[in-house]
PDB file of C-alpha atoms in Angstrom:
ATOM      1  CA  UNK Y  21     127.588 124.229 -67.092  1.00  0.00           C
ATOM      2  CA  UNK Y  22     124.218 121.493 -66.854  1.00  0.00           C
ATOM      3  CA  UNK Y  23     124.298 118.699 -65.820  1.00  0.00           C
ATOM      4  CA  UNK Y  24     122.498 115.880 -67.653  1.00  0.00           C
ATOM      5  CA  UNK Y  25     119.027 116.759 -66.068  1.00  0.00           C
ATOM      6  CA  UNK Y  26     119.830 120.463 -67.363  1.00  0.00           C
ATOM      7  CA  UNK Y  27     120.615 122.149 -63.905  1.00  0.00           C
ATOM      8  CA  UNK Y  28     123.309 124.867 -63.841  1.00  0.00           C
ATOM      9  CA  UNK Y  29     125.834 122.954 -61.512  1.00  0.00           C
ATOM     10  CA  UNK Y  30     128.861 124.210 -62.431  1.00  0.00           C
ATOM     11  CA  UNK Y  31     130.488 127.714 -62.890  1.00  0.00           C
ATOM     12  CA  UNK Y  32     134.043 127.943 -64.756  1.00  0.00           C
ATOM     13  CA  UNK Y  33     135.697 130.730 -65.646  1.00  0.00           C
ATOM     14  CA  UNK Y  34     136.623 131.553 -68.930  1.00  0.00           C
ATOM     15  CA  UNK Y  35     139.547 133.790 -70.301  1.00  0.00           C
ATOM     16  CA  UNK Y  36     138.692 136.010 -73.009  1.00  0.00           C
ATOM     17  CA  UNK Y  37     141.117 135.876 -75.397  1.00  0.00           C
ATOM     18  CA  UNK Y  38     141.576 134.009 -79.158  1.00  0.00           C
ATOM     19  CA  UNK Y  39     143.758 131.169 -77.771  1.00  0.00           C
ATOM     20  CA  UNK Y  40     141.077 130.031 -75.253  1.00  0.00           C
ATOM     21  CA  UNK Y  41     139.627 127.002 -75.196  1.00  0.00           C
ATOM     22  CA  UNK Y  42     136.836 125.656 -72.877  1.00  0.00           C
ATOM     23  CA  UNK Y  43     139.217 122.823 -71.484  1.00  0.00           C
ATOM     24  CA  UNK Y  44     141.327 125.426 -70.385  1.00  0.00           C
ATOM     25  CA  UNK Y  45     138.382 126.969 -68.194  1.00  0.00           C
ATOM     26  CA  UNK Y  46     138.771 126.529 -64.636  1.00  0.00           C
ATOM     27  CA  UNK Y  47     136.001 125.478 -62.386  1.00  0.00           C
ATOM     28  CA  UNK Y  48     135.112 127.976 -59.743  1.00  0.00           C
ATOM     29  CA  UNK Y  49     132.200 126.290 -57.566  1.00  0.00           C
ATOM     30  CA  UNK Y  50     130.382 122.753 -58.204  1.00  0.00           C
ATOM     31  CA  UNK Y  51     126.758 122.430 -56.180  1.00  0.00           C
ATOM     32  CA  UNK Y  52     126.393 118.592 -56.013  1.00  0.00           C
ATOM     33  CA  UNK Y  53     123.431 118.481 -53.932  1.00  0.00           C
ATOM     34  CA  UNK Y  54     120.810 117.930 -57.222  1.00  0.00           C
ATOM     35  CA  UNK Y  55     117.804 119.978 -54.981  1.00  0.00           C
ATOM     36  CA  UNK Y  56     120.171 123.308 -55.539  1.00  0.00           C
ATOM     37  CA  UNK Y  57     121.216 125.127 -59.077  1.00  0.00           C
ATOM     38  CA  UNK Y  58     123.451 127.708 -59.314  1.00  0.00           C
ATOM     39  CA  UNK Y  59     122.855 131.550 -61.320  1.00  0.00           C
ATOM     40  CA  UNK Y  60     125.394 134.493 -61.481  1.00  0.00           C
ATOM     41  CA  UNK Y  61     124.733 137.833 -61.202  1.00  0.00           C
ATOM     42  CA  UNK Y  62     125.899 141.010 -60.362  1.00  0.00           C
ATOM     43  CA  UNK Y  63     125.286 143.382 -57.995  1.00  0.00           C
ATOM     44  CA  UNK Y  64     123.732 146.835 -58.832  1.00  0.00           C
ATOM     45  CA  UNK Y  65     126.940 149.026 -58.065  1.00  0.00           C
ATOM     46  CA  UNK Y  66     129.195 146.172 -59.774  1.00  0.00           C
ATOM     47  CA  UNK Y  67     131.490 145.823 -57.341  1.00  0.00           C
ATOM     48  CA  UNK Y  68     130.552 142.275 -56.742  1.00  0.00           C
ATOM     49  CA  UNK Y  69     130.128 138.835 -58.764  1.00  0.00           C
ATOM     50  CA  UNK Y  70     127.160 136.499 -56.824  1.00  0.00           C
ATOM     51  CA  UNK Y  71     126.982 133.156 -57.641  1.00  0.00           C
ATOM     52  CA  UNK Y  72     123.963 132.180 -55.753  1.00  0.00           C
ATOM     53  CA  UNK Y  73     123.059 128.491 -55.010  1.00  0.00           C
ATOM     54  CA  UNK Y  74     119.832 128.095 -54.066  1.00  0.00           C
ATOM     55  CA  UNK Y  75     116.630 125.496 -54.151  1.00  0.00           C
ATOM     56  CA  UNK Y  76     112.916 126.565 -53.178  1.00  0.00           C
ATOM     57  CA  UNK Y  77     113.642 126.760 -49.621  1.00  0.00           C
ATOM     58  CA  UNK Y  78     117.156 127.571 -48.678  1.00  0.00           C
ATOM     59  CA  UNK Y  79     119.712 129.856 -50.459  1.00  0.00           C
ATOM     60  CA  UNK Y  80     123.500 130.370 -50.151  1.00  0.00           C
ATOM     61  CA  UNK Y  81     125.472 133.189 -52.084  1.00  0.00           C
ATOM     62  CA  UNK Y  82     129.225 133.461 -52.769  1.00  0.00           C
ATOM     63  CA  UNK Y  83     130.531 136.661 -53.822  1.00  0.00           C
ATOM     64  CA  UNK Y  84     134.123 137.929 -55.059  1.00  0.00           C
ATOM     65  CA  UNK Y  85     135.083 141.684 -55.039  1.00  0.00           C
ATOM     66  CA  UNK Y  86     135.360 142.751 -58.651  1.00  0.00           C
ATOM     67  CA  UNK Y  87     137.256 145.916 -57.951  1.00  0.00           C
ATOM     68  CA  UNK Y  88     139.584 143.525 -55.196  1.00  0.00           C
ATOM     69  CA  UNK Y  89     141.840 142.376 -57.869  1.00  0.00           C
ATOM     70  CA  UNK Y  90     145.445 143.684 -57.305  1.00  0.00           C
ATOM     71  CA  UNK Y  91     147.728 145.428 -60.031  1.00  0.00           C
ATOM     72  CA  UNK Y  92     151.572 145.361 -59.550  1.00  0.00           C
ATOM     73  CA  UNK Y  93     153.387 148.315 -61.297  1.00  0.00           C
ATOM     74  CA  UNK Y  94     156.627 147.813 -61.412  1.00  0.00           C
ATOM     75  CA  UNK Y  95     160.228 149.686 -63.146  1.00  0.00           C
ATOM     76  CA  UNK Y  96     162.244 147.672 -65.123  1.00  0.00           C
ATOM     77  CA  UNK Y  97     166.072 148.561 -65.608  1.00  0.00           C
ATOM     78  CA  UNK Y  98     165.513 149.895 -68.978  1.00  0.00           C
ATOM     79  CA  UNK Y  99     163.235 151.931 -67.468  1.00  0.00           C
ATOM     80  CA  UNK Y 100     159.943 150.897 -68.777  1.00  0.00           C
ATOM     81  CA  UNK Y 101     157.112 150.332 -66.351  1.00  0.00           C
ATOM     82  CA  UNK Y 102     155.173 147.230 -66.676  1.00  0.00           C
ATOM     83  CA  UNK Y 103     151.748 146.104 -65.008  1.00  0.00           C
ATOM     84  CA  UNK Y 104     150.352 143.340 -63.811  1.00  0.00           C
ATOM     85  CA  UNK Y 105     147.394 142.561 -62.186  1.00  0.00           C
ATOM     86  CA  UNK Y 106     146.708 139.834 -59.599  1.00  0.00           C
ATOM     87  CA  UNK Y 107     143.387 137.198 -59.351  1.00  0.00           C
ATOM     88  CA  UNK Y 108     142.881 134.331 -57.484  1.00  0.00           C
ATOM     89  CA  UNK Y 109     139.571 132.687 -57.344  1.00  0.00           C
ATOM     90  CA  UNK Y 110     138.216 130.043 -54.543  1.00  0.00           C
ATOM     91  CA  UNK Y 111     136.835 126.565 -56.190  1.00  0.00           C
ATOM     92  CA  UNK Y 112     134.496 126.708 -53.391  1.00  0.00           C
ATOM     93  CA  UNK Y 113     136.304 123.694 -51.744  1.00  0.00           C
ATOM     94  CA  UNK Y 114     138.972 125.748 -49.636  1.00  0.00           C
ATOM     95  CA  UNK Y 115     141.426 125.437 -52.871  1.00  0.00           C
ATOM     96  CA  UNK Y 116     142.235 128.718 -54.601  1.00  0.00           C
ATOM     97  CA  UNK Y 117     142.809 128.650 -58.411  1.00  0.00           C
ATOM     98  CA  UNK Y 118     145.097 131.297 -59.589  1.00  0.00           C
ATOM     99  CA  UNK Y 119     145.160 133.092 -62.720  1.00  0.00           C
ATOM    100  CA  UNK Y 120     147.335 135.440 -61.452  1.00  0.00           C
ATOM    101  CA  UNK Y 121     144.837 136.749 -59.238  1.00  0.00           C
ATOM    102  CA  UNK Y 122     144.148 137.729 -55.776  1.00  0.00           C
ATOM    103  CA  UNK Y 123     140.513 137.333 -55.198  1.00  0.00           C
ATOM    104  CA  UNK Y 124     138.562 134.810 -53.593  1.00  0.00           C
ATOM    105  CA  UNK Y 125     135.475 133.751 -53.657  1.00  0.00           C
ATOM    106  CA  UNK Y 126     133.423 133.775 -50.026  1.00  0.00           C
ATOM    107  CA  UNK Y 127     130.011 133.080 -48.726  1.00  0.00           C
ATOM    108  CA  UNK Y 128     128.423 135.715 -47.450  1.00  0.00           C
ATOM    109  CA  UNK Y 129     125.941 133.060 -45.083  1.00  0.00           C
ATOM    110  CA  UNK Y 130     126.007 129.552 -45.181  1.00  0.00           C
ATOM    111  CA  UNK Y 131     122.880 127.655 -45.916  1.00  0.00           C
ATOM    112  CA  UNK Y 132     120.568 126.916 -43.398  1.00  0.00           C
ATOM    113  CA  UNK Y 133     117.701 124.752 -43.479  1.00  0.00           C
ATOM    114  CA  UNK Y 134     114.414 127.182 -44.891  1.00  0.00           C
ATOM    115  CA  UNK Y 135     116.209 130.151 -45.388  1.00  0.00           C
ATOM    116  CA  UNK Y 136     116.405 132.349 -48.067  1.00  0.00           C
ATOM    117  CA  UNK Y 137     117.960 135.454 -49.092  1.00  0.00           C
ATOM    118  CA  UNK Y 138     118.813 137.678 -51.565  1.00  0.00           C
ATOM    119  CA  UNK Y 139     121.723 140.576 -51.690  1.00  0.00           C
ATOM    120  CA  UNK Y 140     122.866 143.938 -53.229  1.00  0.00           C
ATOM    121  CA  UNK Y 141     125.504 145.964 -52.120  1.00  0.00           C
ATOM    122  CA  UNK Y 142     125.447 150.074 -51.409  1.00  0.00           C
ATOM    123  CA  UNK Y 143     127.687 152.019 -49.388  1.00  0.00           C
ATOM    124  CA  UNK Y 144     129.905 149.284 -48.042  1.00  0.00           C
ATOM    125  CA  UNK Y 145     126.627 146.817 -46.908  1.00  0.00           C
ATOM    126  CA  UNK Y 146     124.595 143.908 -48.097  1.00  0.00           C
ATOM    127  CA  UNK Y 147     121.232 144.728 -48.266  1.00  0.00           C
ATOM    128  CA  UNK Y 148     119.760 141.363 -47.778  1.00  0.00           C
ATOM    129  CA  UNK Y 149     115.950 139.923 -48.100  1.00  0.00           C
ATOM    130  CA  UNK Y 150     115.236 137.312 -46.033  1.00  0.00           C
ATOM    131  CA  UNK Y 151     112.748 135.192 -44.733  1.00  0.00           C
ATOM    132  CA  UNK Y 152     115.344 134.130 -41.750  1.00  0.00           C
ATOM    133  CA  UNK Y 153     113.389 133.395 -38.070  1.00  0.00           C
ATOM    134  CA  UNK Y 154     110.468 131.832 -40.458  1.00  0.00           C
ATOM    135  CA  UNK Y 155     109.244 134.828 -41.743  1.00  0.00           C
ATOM    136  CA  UNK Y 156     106.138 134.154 -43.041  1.00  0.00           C
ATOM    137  CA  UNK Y 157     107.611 137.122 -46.034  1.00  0.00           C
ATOM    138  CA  UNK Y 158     110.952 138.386 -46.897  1.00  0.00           C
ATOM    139  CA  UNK Y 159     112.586 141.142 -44.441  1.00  0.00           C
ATOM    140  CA  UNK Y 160     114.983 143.768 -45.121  1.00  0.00           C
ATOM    141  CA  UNK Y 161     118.198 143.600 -43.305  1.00  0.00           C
ATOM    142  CA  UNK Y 162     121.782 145.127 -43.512  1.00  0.00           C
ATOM    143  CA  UNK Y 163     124.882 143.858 -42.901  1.00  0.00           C
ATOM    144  CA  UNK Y 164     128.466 144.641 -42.949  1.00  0.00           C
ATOM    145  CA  UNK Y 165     129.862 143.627 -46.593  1.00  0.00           C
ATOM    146  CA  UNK Y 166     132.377 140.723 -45.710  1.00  0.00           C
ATOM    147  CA  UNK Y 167     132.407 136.863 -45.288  1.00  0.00           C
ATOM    148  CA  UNK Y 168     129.991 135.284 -42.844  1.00  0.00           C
ATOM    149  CA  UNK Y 169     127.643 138.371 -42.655  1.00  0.00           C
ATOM    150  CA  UNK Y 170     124.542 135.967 -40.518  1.00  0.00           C
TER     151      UNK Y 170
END
């Protein structure tokens, strides 16, 4: 969503279905600092959803495993087999909102101060651009695809 100075603050997300309505969305991560706005994306492969937060000089990317989410099969006594799958999505604030769902949403590096970067994922690994150690331009770097990947 923008906020009144038409910055994309706010990501929610949305069930598609005909009953939905957009007070039932649920707010996945707010960036209140007004120098940063926020853009989703996915990666090449689609494994992954970015939400990227960034201003002109320093970036900070969440991510949440697309292909993460967990499905329960289970037998009933009639003998019918019923499925469910699992999400759970972080509001960026620690807090987890559940949908029945068993993601969450992590950063893959905290912002620091002049640094930006930009992922993809391949074979298990961010491939990350980044001007990080003042770069006068962007480097290429990998990284092991998990939380925290400085």
């Amino acid at each position: 969503r923008l906020d009144s100075s038409l910055r994309p603050y706010q990501v929610y997300r949305h069930k598609l279905d005909d009953n939905n309505r957009e007070e039932e969305d649920e707010l996945i991560l707010e960036e209140k600092d007004e120098m940063f706005w926020l853009s989703v994306y996915k990666t090449t492969d689609e494994q992954y959803l970015l939400i990227d937060s960034q201003s002109t000089e320093t970036s900070e990317i969440h991510f949440l495993h697309l292909a993460s989410d967990t499905t329960n099969t289970t037998r009933g006594n009639n003998g019918n087999i019923t499925t469910q799958k699992n999400n759970t999505f972080n509001k960026g604030d620690g807090k987890e909102i559940s949908s029945s769902s068993s993601s969450l949403l992590k950063c893959v590096a905290k912002r620091r101060k002049k640094v930006l970067y930009n992922i993809d994922h391949r074979h298990g690994k961010w491939w990350i651009q980044s001007n990080v150690g003042g770069l006068p331009n962007y480097a290429l770097f990998t990284a092991p695809a998990i939380e925290n990947s400085e």
